[in-house]
Amino acid sequence: MRIKVIKLLLKKELLDVIRDRKAVIMLILVPLLVYPLIFFAAFGILTMIETNMSEAEYRVMLDVDDGGCLEEQIDEYNKKKNESEKSKSENSELQYIRIVSRYSLQSRLEEYGVDLDQGQFAEVDAYLQNEDIDVYVSSSKDSDGRITYSTRYVSSITNSDYGEIEIKEVLDELSKEKTEILIEEAGLDAENIIKPFDIERTNIASQEQSAGSILGMILPFMMIISLLMGTMYPAIDTTAGEKERGTLETLLTLPVKNHEIIIAKFITVALMGIISALLNLISMAVMVLYMVKIVSLGSGNFGLDFSNFRVATFIPASIITILAIFAFSLFISAVTMCVAAFARSYKEANNYITPVTLIVMLTAYIGFIPNVELNSTMALVPVANICLLIKELLLFKIDMSLILIVLLSNIFYAGLAIIFLSRIYDSEGILFDEGGNGLLLFQRRKDIKAGGRPTSGDAWFIVCFVMIIYLYIGSMLQMKYQFLGVFLSQMLILIIPLIMAIYTKRSLKQTYNLNKFSLKSLLGSFCLFIGAFLVENTFSTIMYRFFPEQYDTMNTGLTDILNNKSFILMLIVVAITPAICEELMFRGFIQSGFSTSYKPATTIILVALIFGVYHTSLVRLLPTAMLGACFAIINYYSGSIIPGMIMHCINNAIAVIAMKYPDSLEKALPFLFTESESPSSLVIETALGIGLIIIGMFIFIKTVNKKIKCNRER
């Protein structure tokens, strides 16, 4: 690696980014100018609203027959509020609750002969809706003389809604006073009966902890979004922007290596993200200090006391937060560059980045969810781990092991993304879109040339479209029709790609790999599948011990759907149907589409991950992806989709037998029942699985080499 070359490339990339007005605006102006303006404007509006509401006058119409008790209580309430708000009402006494009229609904009903069951409140409601009054209070008495007060208001009108709250306070106070009078008239001690014990509340949280709990919800989200915004535009500019300007071809012709170009671009994007995040951190720190100062001086009635607030206590948390920002910047920079690298223009890259933005934003909301804490599992979840780490740091909870997991996991994910990015830059077909990855669906059918396989664009479209249909329509079918719904949702997976293949005039034989296969290929498939099955079972056993509740819930849901169904029906719906439908979609349409643009290893990994995601279970994602990779390898080496279908059917049939005849299966194959396996048996099982995988791959490679040799001799 030539450091001097990377420095020159880095200088070039930085100059390109700085020249981009959009990047500069998002990098500097937004954190240093826009955010403070938004904060101060919001703070001023809240202060103004608080002042207005504290001095507001609520107009009340009384229609009560209680001997003037409520009117007296309202006067008493106004006096108490004026005493507590002397500094705000120096010039005159405010009437917080003003009685605008005394209204006799009963007399009006009698005068006009209105039916008591129809429209008796029409006139009052008109007053409320027109905002002539804010609250209407009426009373009624039962046969025992007990009074019931009723309030009528409009919750969608602010003054009416707040006025009703004020009236409720008055009525509560009146109820309390009446209760005390009744108790004293009975010769009892009202204080001891109403309040038989005292409550003392001691909050031992420091002012810094109180502030940290508030910041812990807001700051992580803001930091994640600022990092995303800070890296997004430089990532687009250094990838899709360079394609659009036509400078990428020139850059690739220079005597520099692809990995040197990638490193320079990556450092540029990550650096921009870090600068943006640090500027945001400084901006937010200034705003927080301003708020603390205002609250400490008593300018706002927010129920907070920051008079002894010590900023220095946040220094350790700030240092680790900066390290977390660096780590996350590496990750998000690599991800945004990978996504933007597929685009041919700035506009197209923005469209590609939008889903990433939504996913990151939704994941970042985890900081607002109470009782979600950072643990060894959450520390491995991208985006969420950074949010929870910053939240924990602001609450002064420092666990060095979890901090290391979060930092190293983000660096590891960034490394994987960079490797993927290097593969993209090694593929001219992806970089310059030579036609293998276009979307044929939106072309006129008469212009589409018949034959061949789907493009990678077609495959990605099917991945997204079928996922949406499967999640919404498939889920509704399963909820409504249960067992039949499972079958119908599988039909969706089969039919939609098939329609796409027919419309785009693809060769069904090539698209779905409907070829003959040899007995050696079937033997290799079986060895590979059994080996992958054993390794996957070991991994599932380990996962079960970490997430027993999630596994049990998932198994219970499937058992409920399949309950009381015959063994044959279960085999058809759970084993045979998915083996056909899922294989034709994932190892058929999608794998053949990806193979037109990606290398075999990349295609197999992508198909496996998509297969795992489609099963919509986080704890089963990797085990399912392992089996998906196994079926994809079988499809690739055997040259036919049928061996993979057979193995898929066997895998699901084992699950059906486990549900229908668990005792018999446990006697025959005890290792399938994860609760009873010991560590030594897991090691043996894994070793056996790896051995069978090696044997299967050996058979496949030998068969492939033999085919190549025969073709050469011909």
XYZ file of C-alpha atoms in Angstrom, residues 1-683:
683
model
C 0.000 0.000 0.000
C 1.474 3.339 -1.081
C 0.788 5.985 1.560
C 1.899 8.835 -0.717
C -0.614 7.844 -3.395
C -3.406 7.572 -0.835
C -2.545 11.060 0.487
C -2.789 12.519 -3.021
C -6.098 10.757 -3.658
C -7.387 11.869 -0.259
C -6.484 15.488 -1.040
C -8.320 15.226 -4.339
C -11.447 13.707 -2.700
C -11.510 16.328 0.059
C -11.293 19.157 -2.479
C -14.153 17.604 -4.467
C -16.333 17.358 -1.356
C -15.565 20.889 -0.179
C -16.513 22.248 -3.599
C -19.956 20.627 -3.261
C -22.336 23.200 -1.755
C -24.790 20.574 -0.514
C -22.088 18.788 1.446
C -20.807 22.035 2.992
C -24.336 23.084 3.988
C -25.024 19.736 5.676
C -21.535 19.660 7.188
C -21.230 23.163 8.649
C -24.308 25.356 8.309
C -26.889 22.849 9.573
C -25.142 21.927 12.865
C -23.788 25.415 13.630
C -26.700 27.544 12.462
C -29.912 25.653 11.699
C -30.028 23.460 14.816
C -29.399 26.353 17.252
C -32.024 28.477 15.479
C -34.553 25.640 15.715
C -33.717 25.120 19.385
C -33.931 28.759 20.391
C -37.130 29.237 18.398
C -38.708 26.176 20.013
C -37.499 27.253 23.467
C -38.945 30.729 22.948
C -42.270 29.354 21.722
C -42.538 26.987 24.694
C -41.754 29.812 27.112
C -44.336 32.027 25.424
C -46.963 29.280 25.534
C -46.218 28.610 29.199
C -46.573 32.313 30.019
C -49.778 32.662 28.022
C -51.342 29.572 29.568
C -50.378 30.631 33.102
C -52.101 34.014 32.596
C -54.968 32.778 30.432
C -58.580 33.555 31.296
C -61.090 30.732 30.900
C -64.717 31.695 30.333
C -67.164 29.435 32.129
C -70.940 29.224 31.822
C -72.553 27.955 35.029
C -75.871 26.146 35.132
C -75.770 24.758 38.659
C -78.112 24.620 41.617
C -75.794 24.167 44.598
C -76.430 27.258 46.709
C -73.444 29.120 45.232
C -70.851 26.599 46.467
C -69.111 26.283 43.110
C -69.019 30.076 42.557
C -67.424 30.558 45.971
C -64.880 27.864 45.205
C -64.000 29.532 41.889
C -63.432 32.865 43.675
C -61.213 31.125 46.231
C -59.280 29.415 43.432
C -58.680 32.745 41.649
C -57.400 34.348 44.881
C -54.957 31.496 45.525
C -53.606 31.626 41.977
C -53.125 35.382 42.156
C -51.175 35.009 45.392
C -48.885 32.368 43.875
C -48.400 34.407 40.662
C -47.847 37.872 42.174
C -44.786 38.542 40.023
C -46.850 38.000 36.899
C -49.898 40.000 37.932
C -48.548 43.131 39.611
C -50.943 45.502 37.852
C -54.268 43.784 38.518
C -55.917 40.680 39.863
C -56.430 38.112 37.111
C -59.659 36.173 36.764
C -58.259 32.791 35.759
C -61.744 31.323 35.720
C -64.313 33.956 34.782
C -67.998 33.231 35.032
C -69.402 34.821 31.885
C -73.050 33.874 32.448
C -75.457 31.881 34.548
C -77.527 29.759 32.287
C -80.726 27.882 33.085
C -81.035 25.069 30.604
C -84.050 23.583 32.357
C -86.075 26.817 32.105
C -85.240 27.147 28.411
C -86.278 23.565 27.751
C -89.591 24.178 29.496
C -90.086 27.520 27.714
C -89.532 26.122 24.233
C -90.871 22.625 24.916
C -87.685 20.878 23.823
C -87.644 17.093 24.102
C -85.156 16.131 26.835
C -83.804 13.305 24.681
C -83.192 15.378 21.551
C -80.928 18.371 21.139
C -81.153 19.740 24.672
C -77.503 20.889 24.505
C -77.589 22.265 20.957
C -77.455 25.909 22.083
C -74.680 25.247 24.602
C -72.653 23.287 22.042
C -72.954 26.182 19.598
C -71.523 28.528 22.253
C -68.606 26.115 22.836
C -67.861 25.495 19.156
C -67.977 29.235 18.383
C -65.622 29.844 21.353
C -68.086 32.211 23.021
C -67.415 30.195 26.163
C -64.718 27.664 27.067
C -66.515 25.366 29.511
C -70.140 24.703 30.413
C -70.811 23.357 33.931
C -74.187 21.969 34.959
C -75.492 20.080 37.971
C -78.230 17.619 38.761
C -79.585 15.989 41.919
C -80.780 12.459 42.518
C -83.613 11.403 44.792
C -81.296 11.492 47.817
C -80.213 15.066 47.078
C -76.724 14.042 45.925
C -75.276 16.556 43.432
C -73.587 15.517 40.178
C -71.527 18.173 38.393
C -71.136 17.792 34.615
C -68.671 19.614 32.391
C -69.013 20.147 28.665
C -66.046 21.279 26.576
C -64.250 20.891 23.224
C -60.925 19.038 23.581
C -59.750 20.147 20.113
C -59.862 23.826 21.228
C -56.881 24.605 23.458
C -58.583 27.072 25.820
C -61.599 24.816 26.198
C -59.422 21.790 26.946
C -57.207 23.632 29.461
C -60.234 25.393 30.967
C -61.873 22.053 31.732
C -58.679 20.966 33.521
C -58.832 24.114 35.673
C -62.522 23.487 36.463
C -61.704 19.916 37.446
C -59.144 21.241 39.941
C -61.839 23.513 41.427
C -64.320 20.638 41.666
C -61.709 18.372 43.267
C -60.972 21.043 45.863
C -64.701 21.547 46.472
C -65.164 17.797 46.893
C -62.321 17.697 49.397
C -63.787 20.563 51.447
C -67.281 18.985 51.458
C -65.759 15.676 52.569
C -63.964 17.352 55.469
C -67.182 19.086 56.561
C -69.160 15.827 56.515
C -66.483 13.998 58.493
C -66.254 16.760 61.097
C -70.056 16.840 61.400
C -69.856 13.151 62.256
C -67.504 14.018 65.135
C -64.386 12.525 63.501
C -60.936 13.861 62.664
C -61.101 14.729 58.953
C -57.319 15.036 58.548
C -56.612 11.521 59.864
C -59.385 9.912 57.829
C -58.685 11.637 54.513
C -54.928 11.368 54.948
C -54.220 8.371 57.210
C -50.492 8.463 56.464
C -47.866 10.826 55.061
C -45.650 10.150 52.068
C -42.083 11.368 51.804
C -40.409 11.078 48.409
C -36.627 11.302 48.178
C -35.083 11.420 44.731
C -31.413 10.496 45.129
C -30.623 11.156 41.451
C -28.143 13.964 41.072
C -28.855 16.953 38.866
C -26.396 15.494 36.369
C -28.270 12.157 36.319
C -31.582 13.941 35.828
C -30.131 15.924 32.943
C -28.499 12.769 31.555
C -31.800 10.877 31.519
C -33.340 13.646 29.391
C -30.326 13.965 27.087
C -30.086 10.168 26.822
C -33.322 10.073 24.849
C -32.610 13.014 22.550
C -28.834 13.171 22.029
C -28.243 9.636 20.588
C -30.938 10.128 17.961
C -29.560 13.542 17.006
C -25.999 12.199 16.796
C -27.004 9.247 14.610
C -28.957 11.459 12.224
C -26.175 14.059 12.064
C -23.633 11.338 11.267
C -25.899 9.921 8.571
C -26.470 13.354 7.034
C -22.773 14.188 7.299
C -21.687 11.031 5.451
C -24.570 10.741 2.991
C -23.731 13.622 0.655
C -19.944 13.030 0.533
C -20.633 9.307 -0.077
C -22.941 10.127 -2.981
C -20.522 12.692 -4.381
C -17.475 10.402 -4.283
C -19.321 7.513 -5.959
C -22.400 8.337 -8.044
C -21.391 11.985 -8.385
C -18.068 10.999 -9.887
C -19.810 8.678 -12.349
C -22.176 11.475 -13.379
C -19.283 13.913 -13.903
C -17.415 11.300 -15.944
C -14.264 11.503 -13.797
C -14.368 7.953 -12.426
C -13.169 6.427 -15.696
C -10.197 8.817 -15.712
C -9.386 7.974 -12.105
C -9.423 4.228 -12.810
C -7.000 4.652 -15.723
C -4.363 6.243 -13.480
C -1.484 4.090 -12.130
C -3.250 3.559 -8.806
C -4.793 0.434 -7.354
C -8.516 0.089 -6.703
C -8.056 -0.457 -2.982
C -6.059 2.793 -2.757
C -8.941 4.668 -4.386
C -11.420 3.038 -2.005
C -9.335 3.856 1.080
C -9.003 7.522 0.042
C -12.742 7.824 -0.649
C -13.633 5.999 2.567
C -11.379 8.186 4.726
C -12.878 11.295 3.103
C -16.474 10.253 3.787
C -15.718 9.060 7.330
C -13.832 12.268 8.081
C -16.753 14.384 6.865
C -19.108 12.368 9.060
C -16.890 12.795 12.115
C -16.533 16.552 11.549
C -20.299 16.911 11.115
C -21.001 14.878 14.252
C -18.469 16.802 16.350
C -19.902 20.128 15.174
C -23.358 18.843 16.094
C -22.057 17.734 19.487
C -20.546 21.170 20.126
C -23.727 22.885 18.946
C -25.937 20.727 21.187
C -23.570 21.150 24.149
C -23.875 24.938 23.828
C -27.668 24.665 23.652
C -27.770 22.385 26.716
C -25.558 24.771 28.705
C -27.808 27.651 27.684
C -30.898 25.754 28.826
C -29.236 24.839 32.134
C -28.320 28.490 32.691
C -31.855 29.691 31.915
C -33.459 27.091 34.183
C -30.957 27.812 36.965
C -31.846 31.511 36.831
C -35.511 30.588 37.167
C -36.595 31.994 33.820
C -38.839 29.048 33.164
C -41.172 27.048 35.312
C -40.042 23.608 34.134
C -39.886 21.851 37.478
C -36.102 21.472 37.251
C -33.299 22.748 39.450
C -29.866 22.946 37.843
C -28.384 25.526 40.205
C -25.505 23.188 41.186
C -25.111 21.480 37.828
C -21.536 20.308 37.152
C -20.601 19.973 33.500
C -17.259 18.320 34.349
C -19.027 15.100 35.392
C -19.913 14.476 31.732
C -16.284 14.575 30.524
C -15.669 10.747 30.709
C -18.989 10.106 28.951
C -18.107 12.694 26.314
C -14.739 11.082 25.571
C -16.268 7.626 25.088
C -19.108 9.184 23.063
C -16.537 10.704 20.707
C -14.922 7.259 20.291
C -18.369 5.807 19.566
C -18.912 8.547 16.978
C -15.626 7.598 15.284
C -16.587 3.900 15.201
C -20.102 4.540 13.909
C -18.784 6.978 11.327
C -16.633 4.190 9.880
C -19.652 1.892 9.686
C -22.207 4.325 8.255
C -19.661 5.728 5.775
C -18.955 2.277 4.381
C -22.669 1.423 4.162
C -23.683 4.643 2.394
C -20.787 4.287 -0.055
C -21.814 0.707 -0.856
C -25.379 1.775 -1.565
C -24.448 4.888 -3.557
C -21.898 2.952 -5.639
C -24.744 1.150 -7.429
C -26.255 4.435 -8.661
C -25.393 6.080 -11.979
C -26.350 9.639 -10.981
C -26.732 11.907 -7.968
C -30.521 11.714 -8.190
C -30.539 7.928 -8.394
C -28.158 7.680 -5.423
C -30.520 9.833 -3.327
C -33.314 7.390 -4.128
C -31.145 4.438 -3.099
C -30.078 6.135 0.143
C -33.687 6.894 1.217
C -34.444 3.347 2.494
C -31.137 3.345 4.393
C -32.100 6.673 6.004
C -35.494 5.312 7.061
C -33.976 2.135 8.530
C -31.344 4.099 10.462
C -33.920 6.603 11.766
C -36.360 3.901 12.875
C -33.582 1.956 14.608
C -32.307 5.127 16.290
C -35.729 5.586 17.930
C -34.737 2.792 20.316
C -33.273 5.483 22.573
C -36.794 6.802 23.230
C -38.080 3.380 24.350
C -37.970 3.008 28.159
C -36.410 -0.037 29.851
C -34.364 -1.026 26.794
C -30.827 -1.393 28.074
C -27.489 -2.166 26.481
C -26.555 -5.826 26.906
C -24.297 -8.294 25.118
C -26.954 -8.936 22.453
C -27.953 -5.332 21.769
C -24.266 -4.384 21.679
C -24.035 -6.305 18.386
C -27.010 -4.613 16.684
C -25.840 -1.795 14.369
C -27.177 1.724 15.076
C -29.097 0.517 18.154
C -25.840 -0.290 19.973
C -24.498 3.258 19.514
C -27.787 4.829 20.652
C -27.998 2.657 23.762
C -24.297 3.144 24.552
C -24.591 6.951 24.508
C -27.789 6.705 26.555
C -26.058 4.522 29.177
C -23.020 6.819 29.299
C -25.226 9.839 29.995
C -26.720 7.900 32.911
C -23.147 7.264 34.153
C -23.415 3.506 33.540
C -20.021 2.467 32.230
C -19.359 -1.196 31.388
C -16.020 -1.483 29.612
C -16.780 -4.914 28.140
C -19.979 -3.654 26.481
C -18.211 -0.503 25.298
C -15.537 -2.626 23.614
C -18.180 -4.868 21.989
C -19.998 -1.831 20.576
C -16.834 -0.178 19.248
C -15.305 -3.360 17.809
C -18.577 -4.568 16.266
C -18.987 -1.268 14.392
C -15.391 -1.471 13.169
C -15.980 -5.100 12.116
C -19.184 -4.228 10.218
C -17.336 -1.345 8.570
C -14.607 -3.766 7.485
C -17.174 -6.102 5.918
C -18.774 -3.180 4.085
C -15.372 -2.021 2.793
C -14.632 -5.531 1.487
C -17.998 -5.478 -0.291
C -17.204 -2.012 -1.636
C -13.882 -3.248 -3.009
C -15.777 -6.014 -4.833
C -18.034 -3.362 -6.378
C -15.018 -1.376 -7.612
C -13.536 -4.560 -9.049
C -16.673 -5.074 -11.160
C -16.951 -2.803 -14.181
C -20.409 -4.238 -14.847
C -21.684 -2.757 -11.579
C -19.709 0.489 -11.728
C -20.624 1.400 -15.267
C -23.881 -0.558 -15.691
C -23.050 -2.567 -18.789
C -26.606 -3.806 -19.070
C -26.504 -6.816 -16.785
C -28.229 -5.122 -13.903
C -30.944 -3.054 -15.589
C -34.643 -3.448 -14.766
C -36.558 -4.926 -17.707
C -39.993 -4.726 -16.091
C -40.617 -1.108 -17.118
C -39.498 -1.600 -20.706
C -42.070 -2.163 -23.425
C -42.561 -5.885 -23.806
C -42.162 -5.811 -27.575
C -38.692 -4.245 -27.124
C -37.504 -6.999 -24.763
C -35.370 -9.668 -26.377
C -36.593 -13.156 -25.511
C -34.432 -15.722 -23.728
C -31.703 -15.665 -21.125
C -31.837 -15.076 -17.411
C -33.292 -12.190 -15.383
C -31.037 -9.207 -14.729
C -29.835 -8.356 -11.239
C -32.203 -5.365 -11.370
C -35.124 -7.755 -11.964
C -33.935 -9.906 -9.063
C -33.666 -6.966 -6.646
C -37.101 -5.758 -7.688
C -38.576 -9.188 -6.906
C -36.760 -9.268 -3.543
C -38.342 -5.967 -2.463
C -41.750 -6.382 -4.097
C -42.381 -9.937 -2.886
C -41.176 -8.993 0.613
C -43.787 -6.224 0.780
C -46.545 -8.491 -0.572
C -45.501 -11.341 1.717
C -45.382 -9.161 4.843
C -48.763 -7.517 4.280
C -50.949 -9.825 2.210
C -49.227 -13.052 3.312
C -49.525 -12.127 6.994
C -53.215 -11.268 6.597
C -53.839 -14.567 4.800
C -52.141 -16.500 7.592
C -54.048 -14.640 10.308
C -57.411 -15.088 8.596
C -57.099 -18.576 7.119
C -54.392 -20.036 9.402
C -53.342 -23.359 7.796
C -54.700 -22.502 4.344
C -53.111 -19.053 4.669
C -49.647 -20.648 4.968
C -50.223 -22.431 1.654
C -51.599 -19.301 -0.050
C -48.651 -17.146 1.118
C -46.290 -19.707 -0.450
C -48.228 -19.398 -3.691
C -47.472 -15.668 -3.681
C -43.748 -16.456 -3.526
C -44.128 -18.795 -6.504
C -46.498 -16.836 -8.752
C -45.070 -13.274 -8.608
C -41.536 -14.139 -9.871
C -43.079 -16.498 -12.438
C -45.253 -13.689 -13.838
C -42.171 -11.439 -13.936
C -40.174 -14.079 -15.824
C -42.973 -14.624 -18.358
C -43.574 -10.889 -18.884
C -39.882 -10.180 -19.487
C -39.659 -13.204 -21.846
C -36.992 -14.952 -19.783
C -36.127 -18.576 -20.478
C -37.843 -20.525 -17.684
C -35.315 -23.343 -18.006
C -32.343 -20.986 -17.530
C -34.103 -18.786 -14.962
C -35.078 -21.685 -12.712
C -32.137 -23.964 -13.566
C -34.496 -26.768 -14.581
C -31.762 -29.165 -15.682
C -30.941 -32.820 -15.207
C -28.565 -33.807 -12.443
C -26.274 -36.743 -11.832
C -26.366 -39.219 -8.950
C -22.971 -37.885 -7.823
C -24.486 -34.403 -7.613
C -27.325 -35.810 -5.509
C -24.823 -37.573 -3.223
C -22.790 -34.376 -2.876
C -25.978 -32.435 -2.168
C -26.969 -34.886 0.548
C -23.561 -34.804 2.254
C -23.447 -30.991 2.068
C -26.998 -30.654 3.390
C -26.533 -33.056 6.322
C -23.294 -31.288 7.248
C -24.928 -27.851 7.053
C -27.922 -29.180 8.977
C -25.706 -30.367 11.846
C -23.759 -27.087 11.987
C -27.003 -25.096 11.803
C -28.508 -27.226 14.594
C -25.460 -26.525 16.786
C -25.769 -22.814 16.125
C -29.518 -22.934 16.882
C -28.808 -24.736 20.164
C -26.428 -21.962 21.210
C -28.898 -19.285 20.128
C -31.700 -21.031 22.045
C -29.745 -20.778 25.280
C -29.471 -17.010 24.772
C -33.037 -16.444 23.492
C -35.267 -19.248 24.865
C -38.429 -17.122 25.017
C -38.184 -16.011 21.382
C -37.676 -19.598 20.186
C -40.544 -20.904 22.300
C -42.876 -18.135 21.080
C -41.964 -18.867 17.451
C -42.519 -22.621 17.878
C -45.787 -22.079 19.745
C -47.143 -19.856 16.960
C -46.368 -22.487 14.309
C -47.807 -25.280 16.464
C -51.058 -23.338 16.911
C -51.451 -22.955 13.134
C -50.703 -26.637 12.434
C -52.652 -28.009 15.384
C -54.986 -30.984 14.683
C -53.894 -31.279 11.035
C -53.116 -34.644 9.473
C -49.497 -35.667 8.929
C -49.951 -35.797 5.132
C -51.443 -32.292 4.985
C -48.634 -30.959 7.163
C -46.053 -32.542 4.865
C -47.683 -30.980 1.809
C -48.026 -27.464 3.260
C -44.903 -27.251 5.427
C -42.401 -29.465 3.574
C -43.274 -29.962 -0.101
C -44.874 -26.574 -0.940
C -42.074 -24.377 0.544
C -39.417 -26.644 -0.985
C -40.865 -25.949 -4.438
C -41.999 -22.323 -4.071
C -39.064 -20.961 -2.054
C -36.441 -22.756 -4.131
C -37.937 -21.498 -7.404
C -37.874 -17.934 -6.083
C -34.620 -17.779 -4.088
C -32.372 -20.328 -5.793
C -34.208 -19.892 -9.084
C -35.198 -16.381 -10.085
C -33.091 -14.419 -7.577
C -29.907 -16.501 -7.778
C -29.949 -16.622 -11.588
C -30.578 -12.847 -11.681
C -27.727 -12.052 -9.288
C -25.360 -14.347 -11.174
C -25.525 -12.031 -14.207
C -23.787 -9.223 -12.257
C -22.088 -10.705 -9.209
C -19.420 -13.293 -8.625
C -20.602 -16.754 -7.430
C -19.502 -16.212 -3.802
C -21.225 -12.821 -3.622
C -24.374 -14.264 -5.216
C -24.528 -17.162 -2.737
C -24.025 -14.869 0.277
C -26.682 -12.403 -0.914
C -29.217 -15.159 -1.622
C -28.541 -16.733 1.777
C -29.000 -13.460 3.679
C -32.187 -12.572 1.784
C -33.528 -16.073 2.491
C -32.835 -15.530 6.210
C -34.477 -12.090 6.227
C -37.607 -13.451 4.521
C -38.268 -15.756 7.468
C -38.772 -12.622 9.639
C -37.107 -13.882 12.801
C -34.062 -12.104 14.189
C -32.943 -15.085 16.302
C -33.348 -17.470 13.334
C -31.731 -15.147 10.785
C -28.240 -16.676 10.740
C -29.302 -20.358 11.094
C -31.784 -19.935 8.239
C -29.163 -18.088 6.169
C -26.779 -21.038 6.678
C -29.297 -23.421 5.137
C -30.005 -20.870 2.396
C -26.280 -20.790 1.554
C -26.233 -24.593 1.488
C -29.128 -24.770 -1.007
C -27.536 -21.998 -3.134
C -24.220 -23.911 -3.278
C -26.072 -27.101 -4.251
C -27.889 -25.214 -7.017
C -24.632 -23.693 -8.291
C -22.506 -26.867 -8.345
C -25.162 -29.389 -9.364
C -26.376 -27.181 -12.208
C -29.966 -27.993 -11.241
C -32.494 -26.640 -8.783
C -34.026 -30.055 -8.100
C -31.399 -31.439 -5.624
C -31.829 -28.289 -3.530
C -35.613 -28.789 -3.556
C -35.171 -32.352 -2.291
C -32.853 -31.259 0.528
C -35.169 -28.376 1.424
C -38.092 -30.821 1.580
C -36.124 -33.188 3.848
C -35.220 -30.318 6.170
C -38.845 -29.192 6.545
C -40.109 -32.801 6.804
C -37.858 -33.305 9.839
C -39.534 -30.255 11.429
C -42.990 -31.727 10.669
C -42.053 -35.061 12.246
C -40.672 -33.190 15.285
C -44.054 -31.451 15.707
C -46.205 -34.530 15.036
C -44.146 -37.331 16.575
C -41.644 -35.680 18.953
C -41.071 -38.712 21.200
C -40.224 -41.053 18.332
C -37.891 -38.510 16.727
C -36.125 -37.781 20.020
C -35.330 -41.470 20.415
C -33.993 -41.698 16.848
C -32.221 -38.295 16.663
C -31.733 -36.916 20.205
C -29.353 -34.167 19.038
C -32.266 -32.362 17.374
C -33.720 -31.497 20.774
C -31.531 -28.612 21.793
C -32.402 -28.519 25.510
C -30.617 -31.790 26.276
C -27.339 -31.329 24.376
C -24.075 -31.069 26.281
C -21.080 -28.979 25.154
C -19.114 -32.108 24.198
C -21.946 -33.431 22.006
C -22.167 -30.010 20.321
C -18.449 -30.134 19.496
